[in-house]
Coordinates of C-alpha atoms and ligand atoms in Angstrom, one line a residue:
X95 CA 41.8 224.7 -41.5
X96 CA 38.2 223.9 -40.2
X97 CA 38.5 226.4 -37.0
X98 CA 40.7 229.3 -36.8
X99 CA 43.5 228.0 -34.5
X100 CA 44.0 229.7 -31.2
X101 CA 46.6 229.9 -27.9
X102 CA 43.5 229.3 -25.8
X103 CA 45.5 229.6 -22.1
X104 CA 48.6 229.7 -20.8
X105 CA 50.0 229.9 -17.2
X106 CA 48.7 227.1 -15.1
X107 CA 45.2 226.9 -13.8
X108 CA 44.5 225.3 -10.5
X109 CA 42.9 221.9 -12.2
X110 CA 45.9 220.7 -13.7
X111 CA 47.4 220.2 -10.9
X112 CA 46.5 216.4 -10.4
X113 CA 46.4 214.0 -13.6
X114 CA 43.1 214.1 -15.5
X115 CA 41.1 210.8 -14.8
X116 CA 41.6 208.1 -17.8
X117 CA 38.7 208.2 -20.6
X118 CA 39.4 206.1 -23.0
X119 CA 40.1 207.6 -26.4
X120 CA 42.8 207.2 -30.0
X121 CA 43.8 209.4 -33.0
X122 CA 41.3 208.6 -35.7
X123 CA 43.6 205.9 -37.5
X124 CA 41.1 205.0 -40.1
X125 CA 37.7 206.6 -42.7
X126 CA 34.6 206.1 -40.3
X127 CA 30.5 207.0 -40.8
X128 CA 29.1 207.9 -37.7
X129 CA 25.4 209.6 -37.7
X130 CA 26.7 213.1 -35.6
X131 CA 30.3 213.7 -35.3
X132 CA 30.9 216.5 -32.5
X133 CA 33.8 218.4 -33.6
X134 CA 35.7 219.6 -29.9
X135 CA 35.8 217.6 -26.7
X136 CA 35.7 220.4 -24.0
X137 CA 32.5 220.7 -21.8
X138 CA 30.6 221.7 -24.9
X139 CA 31.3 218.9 -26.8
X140 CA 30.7 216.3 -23.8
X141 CA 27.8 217.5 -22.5
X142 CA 26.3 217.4 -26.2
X143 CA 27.9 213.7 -26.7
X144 CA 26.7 212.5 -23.5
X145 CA 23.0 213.6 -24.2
X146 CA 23.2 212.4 -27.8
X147 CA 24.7 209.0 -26.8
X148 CA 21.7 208.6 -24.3
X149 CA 19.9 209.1 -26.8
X150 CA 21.0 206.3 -28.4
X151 CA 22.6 208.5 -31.2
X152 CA 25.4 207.1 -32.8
X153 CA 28.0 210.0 -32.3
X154 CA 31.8 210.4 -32.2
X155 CA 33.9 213.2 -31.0
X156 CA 36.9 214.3 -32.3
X157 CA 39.4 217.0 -30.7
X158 CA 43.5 218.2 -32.0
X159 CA 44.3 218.6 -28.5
X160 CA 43.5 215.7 -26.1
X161 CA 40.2 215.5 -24.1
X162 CA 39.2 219.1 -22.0
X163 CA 42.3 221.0 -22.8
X164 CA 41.1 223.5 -23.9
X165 CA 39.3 226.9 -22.5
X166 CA 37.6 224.2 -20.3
X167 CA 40.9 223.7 -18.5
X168 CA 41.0 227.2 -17.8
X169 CA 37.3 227.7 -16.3
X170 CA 37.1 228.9 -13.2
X171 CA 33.6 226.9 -13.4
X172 CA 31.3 229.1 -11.6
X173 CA 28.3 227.5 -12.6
X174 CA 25.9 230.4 -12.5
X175 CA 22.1 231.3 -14.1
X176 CA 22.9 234.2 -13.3
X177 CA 24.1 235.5 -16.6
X178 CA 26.8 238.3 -17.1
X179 CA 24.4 240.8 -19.0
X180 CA 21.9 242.1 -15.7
X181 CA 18.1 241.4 -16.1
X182 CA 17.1 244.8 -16.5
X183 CA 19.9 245.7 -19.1
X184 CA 19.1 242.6 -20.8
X185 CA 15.5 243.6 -20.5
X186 CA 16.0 246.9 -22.4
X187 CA 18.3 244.8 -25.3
X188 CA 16.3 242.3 -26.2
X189 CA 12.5 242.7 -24.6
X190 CA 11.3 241.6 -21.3
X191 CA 9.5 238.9 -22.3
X192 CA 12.8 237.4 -23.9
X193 CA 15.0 238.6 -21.5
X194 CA 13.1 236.8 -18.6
X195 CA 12.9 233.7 -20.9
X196 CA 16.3 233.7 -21.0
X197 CA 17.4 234.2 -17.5
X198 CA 14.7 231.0 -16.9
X199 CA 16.2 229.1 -19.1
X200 CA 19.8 229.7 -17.4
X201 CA 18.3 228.2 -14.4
X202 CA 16.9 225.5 -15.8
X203 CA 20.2 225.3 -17.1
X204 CA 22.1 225.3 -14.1
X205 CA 19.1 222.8 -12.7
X206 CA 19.9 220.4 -15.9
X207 CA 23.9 219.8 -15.3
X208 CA 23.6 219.5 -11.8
X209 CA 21.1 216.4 -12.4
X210 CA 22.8 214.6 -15.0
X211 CA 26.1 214.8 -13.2
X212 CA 24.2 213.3 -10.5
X213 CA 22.4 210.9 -12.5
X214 CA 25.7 209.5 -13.7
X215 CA 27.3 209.4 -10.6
X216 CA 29.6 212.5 -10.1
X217 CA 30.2 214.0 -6.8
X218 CA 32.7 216.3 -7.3
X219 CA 29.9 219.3 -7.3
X220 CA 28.7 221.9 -4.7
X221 CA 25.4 224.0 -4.3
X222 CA 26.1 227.4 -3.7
X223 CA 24.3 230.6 -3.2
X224 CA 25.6 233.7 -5.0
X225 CA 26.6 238.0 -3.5
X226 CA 26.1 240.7 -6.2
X227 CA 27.4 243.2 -5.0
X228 CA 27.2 247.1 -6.3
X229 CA 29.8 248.3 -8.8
X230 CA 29.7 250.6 -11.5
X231 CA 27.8 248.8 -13.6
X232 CA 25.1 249.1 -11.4
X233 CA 25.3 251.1 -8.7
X234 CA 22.6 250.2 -5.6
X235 CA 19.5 251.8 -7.0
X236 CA 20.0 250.0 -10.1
X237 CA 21.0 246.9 -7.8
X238 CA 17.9 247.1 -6.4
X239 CA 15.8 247.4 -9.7
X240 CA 17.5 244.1 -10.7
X241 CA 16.4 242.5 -7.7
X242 CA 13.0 243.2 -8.3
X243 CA 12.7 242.4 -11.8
X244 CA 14.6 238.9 -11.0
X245 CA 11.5 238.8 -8.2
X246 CA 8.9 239.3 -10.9
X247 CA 10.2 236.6 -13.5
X248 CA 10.4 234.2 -10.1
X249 CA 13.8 233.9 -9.7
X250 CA 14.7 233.9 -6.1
X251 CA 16.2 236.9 -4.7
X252 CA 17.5 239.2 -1.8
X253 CA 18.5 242.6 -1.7
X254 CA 21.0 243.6 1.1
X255 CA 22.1 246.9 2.0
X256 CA 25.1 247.8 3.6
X257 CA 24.6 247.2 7.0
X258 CA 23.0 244.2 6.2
X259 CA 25.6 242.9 3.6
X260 CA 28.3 243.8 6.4
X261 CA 26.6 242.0 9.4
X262 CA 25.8 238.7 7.1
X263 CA 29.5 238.7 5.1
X264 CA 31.7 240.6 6.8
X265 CA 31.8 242.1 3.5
X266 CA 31.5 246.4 3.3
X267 CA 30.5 247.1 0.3
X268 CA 27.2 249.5 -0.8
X269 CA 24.5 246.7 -1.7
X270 CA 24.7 243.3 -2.7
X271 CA 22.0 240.7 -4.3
X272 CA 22.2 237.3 -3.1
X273 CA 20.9 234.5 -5.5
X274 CA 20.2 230.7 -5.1
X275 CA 21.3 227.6 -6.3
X276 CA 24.2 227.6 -8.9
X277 CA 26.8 225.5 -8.7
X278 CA 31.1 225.1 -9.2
X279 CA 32.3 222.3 -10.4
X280 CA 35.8 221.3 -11.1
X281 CA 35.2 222.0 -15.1
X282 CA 38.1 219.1 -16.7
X283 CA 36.7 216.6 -13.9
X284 CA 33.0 217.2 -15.3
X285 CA 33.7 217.0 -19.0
X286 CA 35.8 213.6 -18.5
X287 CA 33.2 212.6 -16.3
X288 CA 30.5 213.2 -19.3
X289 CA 33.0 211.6 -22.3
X290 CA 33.1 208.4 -19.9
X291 CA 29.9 208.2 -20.0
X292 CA 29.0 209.1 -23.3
X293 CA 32.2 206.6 -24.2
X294 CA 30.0 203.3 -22.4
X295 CA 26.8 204.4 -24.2
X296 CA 28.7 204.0 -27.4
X297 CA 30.0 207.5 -28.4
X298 CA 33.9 207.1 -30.0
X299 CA 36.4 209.6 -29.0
X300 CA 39.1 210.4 -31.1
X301 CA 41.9 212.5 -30.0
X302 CA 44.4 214.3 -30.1
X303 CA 42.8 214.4 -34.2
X304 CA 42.8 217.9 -35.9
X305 CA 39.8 218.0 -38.2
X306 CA 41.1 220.5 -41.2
X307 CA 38.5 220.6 -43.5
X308 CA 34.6 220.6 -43.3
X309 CA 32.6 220.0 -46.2
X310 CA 28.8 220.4 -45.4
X311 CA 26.3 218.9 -48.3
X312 CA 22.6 218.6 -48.3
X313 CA 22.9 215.1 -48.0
X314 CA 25.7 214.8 -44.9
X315 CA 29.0 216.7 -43.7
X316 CA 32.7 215.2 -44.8
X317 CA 35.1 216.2 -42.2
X318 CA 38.9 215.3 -43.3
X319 CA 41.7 215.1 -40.5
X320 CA 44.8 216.9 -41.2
X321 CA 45.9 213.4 -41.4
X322 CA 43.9 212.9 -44.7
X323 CA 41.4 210.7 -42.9
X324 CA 37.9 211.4 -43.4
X325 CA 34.9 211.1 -41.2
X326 CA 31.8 211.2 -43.2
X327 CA 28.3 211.8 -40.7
X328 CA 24.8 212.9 -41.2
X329 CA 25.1 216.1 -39.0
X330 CA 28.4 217.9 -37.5
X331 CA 27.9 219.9 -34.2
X332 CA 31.0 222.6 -34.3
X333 CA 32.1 222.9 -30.1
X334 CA 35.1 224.6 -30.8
X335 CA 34.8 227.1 -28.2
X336 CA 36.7 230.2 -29.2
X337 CA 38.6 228.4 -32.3
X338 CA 36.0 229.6 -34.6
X339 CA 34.6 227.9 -37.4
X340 CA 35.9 229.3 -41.1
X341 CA 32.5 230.7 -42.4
X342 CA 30.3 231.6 -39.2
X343 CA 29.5 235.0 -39.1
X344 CA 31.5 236.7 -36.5
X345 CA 29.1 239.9 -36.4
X346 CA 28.1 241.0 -32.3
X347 CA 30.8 238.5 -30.8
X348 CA 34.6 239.2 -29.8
X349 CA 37.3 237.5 -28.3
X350 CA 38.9 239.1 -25.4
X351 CA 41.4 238.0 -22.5
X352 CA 40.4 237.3 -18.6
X353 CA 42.9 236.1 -16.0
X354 CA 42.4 234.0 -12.7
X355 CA 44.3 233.2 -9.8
X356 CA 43.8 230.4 -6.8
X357 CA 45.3 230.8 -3.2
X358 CA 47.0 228.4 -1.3
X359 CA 44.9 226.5 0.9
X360 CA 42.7 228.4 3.4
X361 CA 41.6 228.0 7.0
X362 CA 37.8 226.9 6.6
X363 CA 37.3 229.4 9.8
X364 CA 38.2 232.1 7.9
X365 CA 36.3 231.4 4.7
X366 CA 33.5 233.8 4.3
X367 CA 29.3 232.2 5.4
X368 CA 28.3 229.6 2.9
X369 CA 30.9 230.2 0.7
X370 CA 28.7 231.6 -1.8
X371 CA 29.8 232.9 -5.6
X372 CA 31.1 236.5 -5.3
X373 CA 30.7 238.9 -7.6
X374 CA 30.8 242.2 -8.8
X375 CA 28.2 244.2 -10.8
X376 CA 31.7 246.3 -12.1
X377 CA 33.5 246.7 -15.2
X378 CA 36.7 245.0 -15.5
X379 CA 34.5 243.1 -12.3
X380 CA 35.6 240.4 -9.8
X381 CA 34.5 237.1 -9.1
X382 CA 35.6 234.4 -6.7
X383 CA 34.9 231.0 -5.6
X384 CA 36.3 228.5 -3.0
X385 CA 37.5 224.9 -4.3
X386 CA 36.7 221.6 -2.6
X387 CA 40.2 221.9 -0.8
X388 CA 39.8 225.2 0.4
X389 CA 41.6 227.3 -2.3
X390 CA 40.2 230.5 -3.2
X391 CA 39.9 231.1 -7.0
X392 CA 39.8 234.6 -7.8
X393 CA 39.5 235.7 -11.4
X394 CA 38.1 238.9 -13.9
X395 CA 40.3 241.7 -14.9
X396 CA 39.4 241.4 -18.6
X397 CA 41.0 243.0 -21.5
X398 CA 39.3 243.6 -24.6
X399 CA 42.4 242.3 -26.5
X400 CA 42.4 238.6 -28.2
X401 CA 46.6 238.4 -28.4
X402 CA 47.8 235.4 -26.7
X403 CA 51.7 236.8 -26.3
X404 CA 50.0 239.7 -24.8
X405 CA 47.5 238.1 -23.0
X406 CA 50.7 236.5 -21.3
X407 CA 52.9 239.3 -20.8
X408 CA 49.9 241.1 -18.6
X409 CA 50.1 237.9 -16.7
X410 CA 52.3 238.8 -13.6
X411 CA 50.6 242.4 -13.5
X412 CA 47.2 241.2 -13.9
X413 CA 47.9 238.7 -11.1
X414 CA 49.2 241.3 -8.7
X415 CA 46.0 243.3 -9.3
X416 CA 43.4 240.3 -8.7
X417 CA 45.4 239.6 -5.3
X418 CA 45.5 243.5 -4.1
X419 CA 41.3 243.4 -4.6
X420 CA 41.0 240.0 -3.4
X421 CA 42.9 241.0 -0.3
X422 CA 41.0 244.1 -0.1
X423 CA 37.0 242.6 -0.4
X424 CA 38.3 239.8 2.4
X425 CA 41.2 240.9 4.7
X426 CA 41.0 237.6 6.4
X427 CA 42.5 235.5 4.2
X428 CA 45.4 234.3 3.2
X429 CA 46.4 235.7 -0.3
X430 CA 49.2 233.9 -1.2
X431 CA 49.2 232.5 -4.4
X432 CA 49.7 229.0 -6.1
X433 CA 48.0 229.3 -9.4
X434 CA 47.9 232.2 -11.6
X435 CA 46.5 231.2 -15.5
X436 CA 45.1 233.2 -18.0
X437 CA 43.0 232.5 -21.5
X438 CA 40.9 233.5 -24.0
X439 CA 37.3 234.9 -23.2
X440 CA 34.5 235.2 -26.3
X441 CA 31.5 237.7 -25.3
X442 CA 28.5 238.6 -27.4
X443 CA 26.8 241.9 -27.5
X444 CA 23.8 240.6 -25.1
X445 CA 25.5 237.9 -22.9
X446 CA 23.7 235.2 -24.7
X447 CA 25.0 232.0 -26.3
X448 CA 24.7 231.2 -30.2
X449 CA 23.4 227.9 -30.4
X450 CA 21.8 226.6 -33.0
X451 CA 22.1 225.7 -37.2
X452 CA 25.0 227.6 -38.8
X453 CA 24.0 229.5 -41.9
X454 CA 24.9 228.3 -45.9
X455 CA 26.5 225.3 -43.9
X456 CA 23.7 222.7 -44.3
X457 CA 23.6 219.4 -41.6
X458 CA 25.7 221.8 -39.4
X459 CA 25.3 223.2 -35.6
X460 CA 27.1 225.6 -33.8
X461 CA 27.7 225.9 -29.3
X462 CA 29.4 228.7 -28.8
X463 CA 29.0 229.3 -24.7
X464 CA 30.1 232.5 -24.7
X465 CA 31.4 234.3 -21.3
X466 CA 31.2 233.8 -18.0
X467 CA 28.4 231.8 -18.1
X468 CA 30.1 228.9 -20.9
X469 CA 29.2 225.7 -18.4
X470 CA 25.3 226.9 -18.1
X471 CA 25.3 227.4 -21.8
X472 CA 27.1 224.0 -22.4
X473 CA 23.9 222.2 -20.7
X474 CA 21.7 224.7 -22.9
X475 CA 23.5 223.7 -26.1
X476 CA 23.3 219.7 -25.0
X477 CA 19.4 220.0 -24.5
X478 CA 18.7 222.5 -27.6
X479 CA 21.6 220.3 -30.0
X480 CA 20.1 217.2 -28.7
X481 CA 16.5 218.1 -29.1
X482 CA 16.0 218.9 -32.4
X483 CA 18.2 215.9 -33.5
X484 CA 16.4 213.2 -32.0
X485 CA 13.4 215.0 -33.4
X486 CA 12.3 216.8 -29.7
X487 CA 12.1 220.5 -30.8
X488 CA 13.2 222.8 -27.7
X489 CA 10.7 225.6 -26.7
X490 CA 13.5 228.1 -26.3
X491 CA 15.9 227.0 -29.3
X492 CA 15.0 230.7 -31.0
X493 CA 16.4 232.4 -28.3
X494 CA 19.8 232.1 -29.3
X495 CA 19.7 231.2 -32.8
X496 CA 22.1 233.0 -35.3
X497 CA 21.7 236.0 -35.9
X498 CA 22.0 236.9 -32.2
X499 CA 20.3 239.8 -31.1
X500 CA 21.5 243.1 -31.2
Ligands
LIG121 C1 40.2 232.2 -17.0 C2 38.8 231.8 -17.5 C3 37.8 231.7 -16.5 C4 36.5 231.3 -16.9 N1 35.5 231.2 -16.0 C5 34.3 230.7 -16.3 C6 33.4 230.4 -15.2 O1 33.6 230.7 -14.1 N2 32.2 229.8 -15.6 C7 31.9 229.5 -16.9 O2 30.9 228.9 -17.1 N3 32.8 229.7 -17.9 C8 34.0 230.3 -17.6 N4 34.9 230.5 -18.6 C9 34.5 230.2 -19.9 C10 34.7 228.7 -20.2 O3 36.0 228.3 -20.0 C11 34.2 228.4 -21.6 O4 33.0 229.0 -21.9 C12 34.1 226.9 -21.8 O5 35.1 226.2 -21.3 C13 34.0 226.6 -23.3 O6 33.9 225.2 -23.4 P1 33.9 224.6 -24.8 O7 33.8 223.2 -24.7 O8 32.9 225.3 -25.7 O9 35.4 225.0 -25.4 P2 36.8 224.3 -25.2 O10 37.0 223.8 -23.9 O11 37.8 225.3 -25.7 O12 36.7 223.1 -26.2 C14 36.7 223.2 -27.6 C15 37.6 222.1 -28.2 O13 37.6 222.2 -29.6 C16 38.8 221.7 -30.1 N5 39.0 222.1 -31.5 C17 38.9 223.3 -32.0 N6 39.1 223.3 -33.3 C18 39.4 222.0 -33.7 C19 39.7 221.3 -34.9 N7 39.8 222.0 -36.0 N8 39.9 220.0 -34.8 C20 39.8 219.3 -33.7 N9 39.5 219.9 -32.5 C21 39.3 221.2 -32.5 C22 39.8 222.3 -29.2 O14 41.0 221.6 -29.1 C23 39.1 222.4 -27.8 O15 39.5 221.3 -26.9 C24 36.2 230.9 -18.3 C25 37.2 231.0 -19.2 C26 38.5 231.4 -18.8 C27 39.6 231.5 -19.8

């Protein structure tokens, strides 16, 4: 097997609740050459197709289970710079200047999907601002120092106290950061959205094909279907999410377990200002988000197990939890539930993606968007992937090449 084979989610997430939008795609029925062949078709693998195909790459995708079904489906698609691992912690990992590059980057991230998905002519995305609020993980001292070393690198910020953070949220709670400008998205809409796209500039999307074998050579990758067919290309791009490639080295990343929930509908009136991205700066922390229809996603809890029957078995408990604090942060709403999901979760040791060439497998890249932060690192991978392919070097790839940083 190519990838180490995973239950990537089970329960049923709030986006699969209307059918997907046709992109047109087939099992791989015959041997093909194509220049890159992009092994997985979640929001990775689209967003890398779609830039590669506008390119004027010649590039096919190929994916065992059908187009964004996988982790993708189970995004709760807070589209955040804002990365999991705090500026200042991040800052004491890896080196300021790095550390600051990175958070940049995240933005310019962020700043990168949002334009292409408005480029190509998809509306199903909103702006929104985001509330950090004091946890465990940093209590409001250490809140504060975040705040001004995201100042300093010229990242917008706010720091609220807790009079303030009560009189602007309705929200009590010890301090809070507010940030600007990420984004949600419905995360299966947006990959489909990038595969059609990627599919009329010439990309060919072959699914559901499991690729079972890779065979990297200095002179081009094979890749043979469990069918026997074989797909022969001048450079592979593994987006396999957490379904691991045989033969990456797995050193400073784990996979782990998170669970989400969404409400039923909610009055807009009692919706909290703006609607912003909550979340907590706490470990197992919080986050929430509202939908285009008014739901209220609500998702965190993370185990540091990777066992799907488990994973599963938490799922009613796990749910109850994520309600009670939901409920508790924002008495005003409605906390019944309609959607209760819950999947696999990969986290490195510094927050940061892997992107880049995959060691002793030569002609051969690697997107792994770990964490919370998998749809700003999806852009990251399309413009770092992309770059050096078509021969336009990126000016941060280093930052997240293999190894990662410790
Ligand atoms: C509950 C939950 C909440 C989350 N919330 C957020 C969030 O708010 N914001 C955020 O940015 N991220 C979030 N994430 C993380 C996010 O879902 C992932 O980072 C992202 O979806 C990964 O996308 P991907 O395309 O890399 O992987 P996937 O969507 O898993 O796509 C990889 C594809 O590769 C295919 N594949 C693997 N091996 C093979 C093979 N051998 N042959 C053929 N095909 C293969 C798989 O079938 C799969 O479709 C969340 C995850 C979960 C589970």
């Amino acid at each position: 097997m190519a990838t180490k084979g995973k239950d990537l989610h089970s329960g049923h997430s709030v986006w699969q609740r209307r059918r997907a939008p046709p992109v047109p795609h087939e099992p791989l029925s015959s041997n093909i050459k194509t220049d890159v062949l992009v092994l997985g078709a979640g929001i990775t693998g689209a967003a890398i197709a779609d830039a590669l195909a506008s390119a004027g790459v010649e590039v096919a995708v190929v994916d065992k289970r059908g187009l964004a079904r996988g982790s993708t489906m189970a995004s709760t698609a807070l589209v955040q710079y804002e990365i999991d691992t705090p500026l200042i912690t991040l800052t004491r990992k890896i080196g300021k200047e790095k550390a600051v590059r990175a958070w940049r980057r995240s933005r310019l991230a962020v700043e990168a999907l949002a334009a292409r998905l408005q480029e190509i002519g998809f509306a199903d995305v909103a702006r929104r601002d985001s509330l950090y609020l004091a946890g465990n993980v940093l209590a409001p001292p250490a809140l504060e120092r975040e705040h001004e070393a995201r100042r300093a690198a010229g990242l917008p910020s706010r720091f609220l106290n807790r009079k303030t953070l009560r009189e602007r949220f309705g929200i009590d709670r010890a301090a809070a950061i507010v940030g600007y400008g990420n984004l949600v998205i419905d995360p299966r809409k947006s990959a489909l959205a990038l595969l059609k796209v990627a599919a009329l500039n010439g990309a060919h999307l072959f699914s559901p094909t499991k690729i079972a074998d890779v065979r990297p050579r200095k002179n081009g990758v094979t890749a043979i279907a469990a069918n026997g067919q074989t797909i022969r290309c001048r450079q592979l791009i593994f987006a396999t999410g957490y379904e691991l490639p045989h033969g990456v080295p797995h050193r400073r990343h784990q996979i782990t377990s998170t669970w989400a929930i969404a409400t039923v509908r909610q009055q807009r009136r009692n919706l909290w200002p703006g609607e912003c991205c909550i979340w907590e700066a706490s470990d197992p922390y919080l986050y929430i988000r509202t939908t285009a229809e008014g739901r209220v996603i609500c998702g965190g809890e993370d185990a540091e197990f990777s066992d799907a029957g488990n994973r599963k078995e938490w799922l009613v408990q796990k749910t109850a939890t994520l309600q009670r604090k939901l409920h508790r942060l924002l008495p005003r709403l409605d906390p019944t539930i309609e959607f209760a999901w819950t999947g696999a979760f990969g986290e490195t040791t510094t927050g940061l993606p892997i992107i880049g060439k995959v060691p002793r497998m030569p002609n051969c890249w690697i997107a792994l968007g770990y964490g919370g932060n998998g749809t700003t690192y999806a852009a990251l991978a399309a413009d770092i992937i992309a770059g050096e392919i078509t021969g336009h070097p990126d000016i941060d790839a280093s930052l997240y090449h293999f190894p990662p940083h410790k």
